[in-house]
Amino acid sequence: MADTTGNTTEPQVGGPDSPPRKSSWKYIGPGIVVAATGVGAGDLVATLIAGSNFGYTLLWAAVVGCLVKISLAEAAGRWHLSTGRTLFDGWASLGRWTTWFFAVYLVIWGFVYGAAAMSSSALPLQALFPDVMDLKWWAVACGLVGLAFVWFNKYAVFEKVMTVLVGVMFVVTVYLAIRVTPNLGDALAGLLPVLPDEPDSVLNTLGLIGGVGGTITLAAYGYWVNAKGWTDTSWMKIMRLDNRVAYATTGIFVIAMLFVGAELLHSANVAIASGDKGLIQLGDILEQKYGTATAKFFLIGFFATSFTSLIGVWHGVSLMFADFVARYRKDDAPKAEAVASGTRERSWPFRAYLLWLTFPPIVLLFQGQPFRLIILYGVLGAAFLPFLAGTLLWLLNSSRTPREWRNSWLSNGMLALAGLLFLVLGVKQVWDQPWSEFF
């Protein structure tokens, strides 16, 4: 996305460790991490279903969704670089209510998400190796491998592994898109903003715009920017290039899967289940049409998609929790520099949250998910992205941000659009919860 602050000042460069004068592809990293973490198996299923239901009609909505996420992630990264403070530090400056919301959200969200992420990673492994062990034990194994990987490795290794897994995701999704032979004429027509002639088409369209790549990982982006070693405004241009790469990559994943849905499912009038099991169904369809090798290749991509989301959350959200605890303990160390130094990744709060994401959710794998907790999880999840967009608008238009890095009209417009979009989707999600059974 273009410079949304209106700032034209060139970074001051000097010294051997200063950033380059020009943006360079070799510095890309946090964007790859946020793209890999944000696009999970559920996002790919949602896009597949959109393609199977509406063909190419909503291709434009997927593109708009990527532009919205670019704006949110750019704003989070700009806050970290322009102030030297982390996003949680900024939230805390807005009042104690932000701390309470974030603390409750992290506890409940992490508990439920941990089980979901482990199950999602286990599904393709069980499909690839059906006679090895039960799905629940595959899920436990995925959680423990993710725990060990993040526990013993620092950001540099984490980024390299995520990049390899993104490469696998990229090759698989693009291969499938080419294999189904997309109708490029219809695809180009799908870039025109047209709503399907179906009931609830507006909400379905908003759901596609807001759903793909839109999670707490958008807030974690600024932390990964700092973990990369970028801590001040001299890295701003590179951060923006990195962010564009992130959502260009996301866009390719989304468009490729929409092509598969439109050509393989829509044209044959085939329906698949929502959720991760829809991808298992897709694997069966691919095997029938293109053979076992293609189906197994797809399952490898499915695993890469799910496991990158798992280890991405294990790392990024644990960093956020470590920062939350540091703020609570009134740690006066410069926040961005503390993240860049790697001390947060070695801290007990980071590792405590890693354990929280891994071991309590294992209980849910074997005993089922408590009904009321799932409702609270849905409500808090619905509130988080409007919270993120609204607080970024507040922080980046106030004296908390240096004047030259505050929002321009374009950034304000995109963040306001994101906030409104996520608010509508959030209200619908809260409305759809079975409240009569909650009490």
PDB file of C-alpha atoms in Angstrom, residues 154-156 223-231 319 331 333-347:
ATOM      1  CA  LYS A 154      14.414 -17.664  18.203  1.00  0.00           C
ATOM      2  CA  TYR A 155      12.724 -15.463  15.609  1.00  0.00           C
ATOM      3  CA  ALA A 156      15.382 -15.891  12.882  1.00  0.00           C
ATOM      4  CA  TYR A 223       5.877  -7.519  17.204  1.00  0.00           C
ATOM      5  CA  TRP A 224       7.384  -9.566  14.380  1.00  0.00           C
ATOM      6  CA  VAL A 225       8.636  -6.337  12.798  1.00  0.00           C
ATOM      7  CA  ASN A 226      10.497  -5.579  16.047  1.00  0.00           C
ATOM      8  CA  ALA A 227      11.673  -9.184  16.435  1.00  0.00           C
ATOM      9  CA  LYS A 228      13.256  -8.854  12.986  1.00  0.00           C
ATOM     10  CA  GLY A 229      15.375  -6.018  14.412  1.00  0.00           C
ATOM     11  CA  TRP A 230      13.383  -3.129  12.921  1.00  0.00           C
ATOM     12  CA  THR A 231      12.847  -0.659  15.745  1.00  0.00           C
ATOM     13  CA  LEU A 319       5.228 -12.377  22.338  1.00  0.00           C
ATOM     14  CA  ASP A 331       9.201  -2.717  32.998  1.00  0.00           C
ATOM     15  CA  ALA A 333      12.910  -0.889  29.132  1.00  0.00           C
ATOM     16  CA  PRO A 334      12.239   0.441  25.602  1.00  0.00           C
ATOM     17  CA  LYS A 335       9.541  -1.905  24.346  1.00  0.00           C
ATOM     18  CA  ALA A 336      10.545  -2.281  20.684  1.00  0.00           C
ATOM     19  CA  GLU A 337      14.197  -2.787  21.611  1.00  0.00           C
ATOM     20  CA  ALA A 338      13.279  -5.424  24.198  1.00  0.00           C
ATOM     21  CA  VAL A 339      11.401  -7.402  21.545  1.00  0.00           C
ATOM     22  CA  ALA A 340      14.260  -6.953  19.045  1.00  0.00           C
ATOM     23  CA  SER A 341      16.838  -8.177  21.557  1.00  0.00           C
ATOM     24  CA  GLY A 342      15.119 -11.543  21.884  1.00  0.00           C
ATOM     25  CA  THR A 343      14.725 -11.255  25.662  1.00  0.00           C
ATOM     26  CA  ARG A 344      10.939 -11.532  25.357  1.00  0.00           C
ATOM     27  CA  GLU A 345      11.308 -14.940  23.638  1.00  0.00           C
ATOM     28  CA  ARG A 346      13.377 -16.212  26.563  1.00  0.00           C
ATOM     29  CA  SER A 347      11.112 -14.807  29.261  1.00  0.00           C
TER      30      SER A 347
END
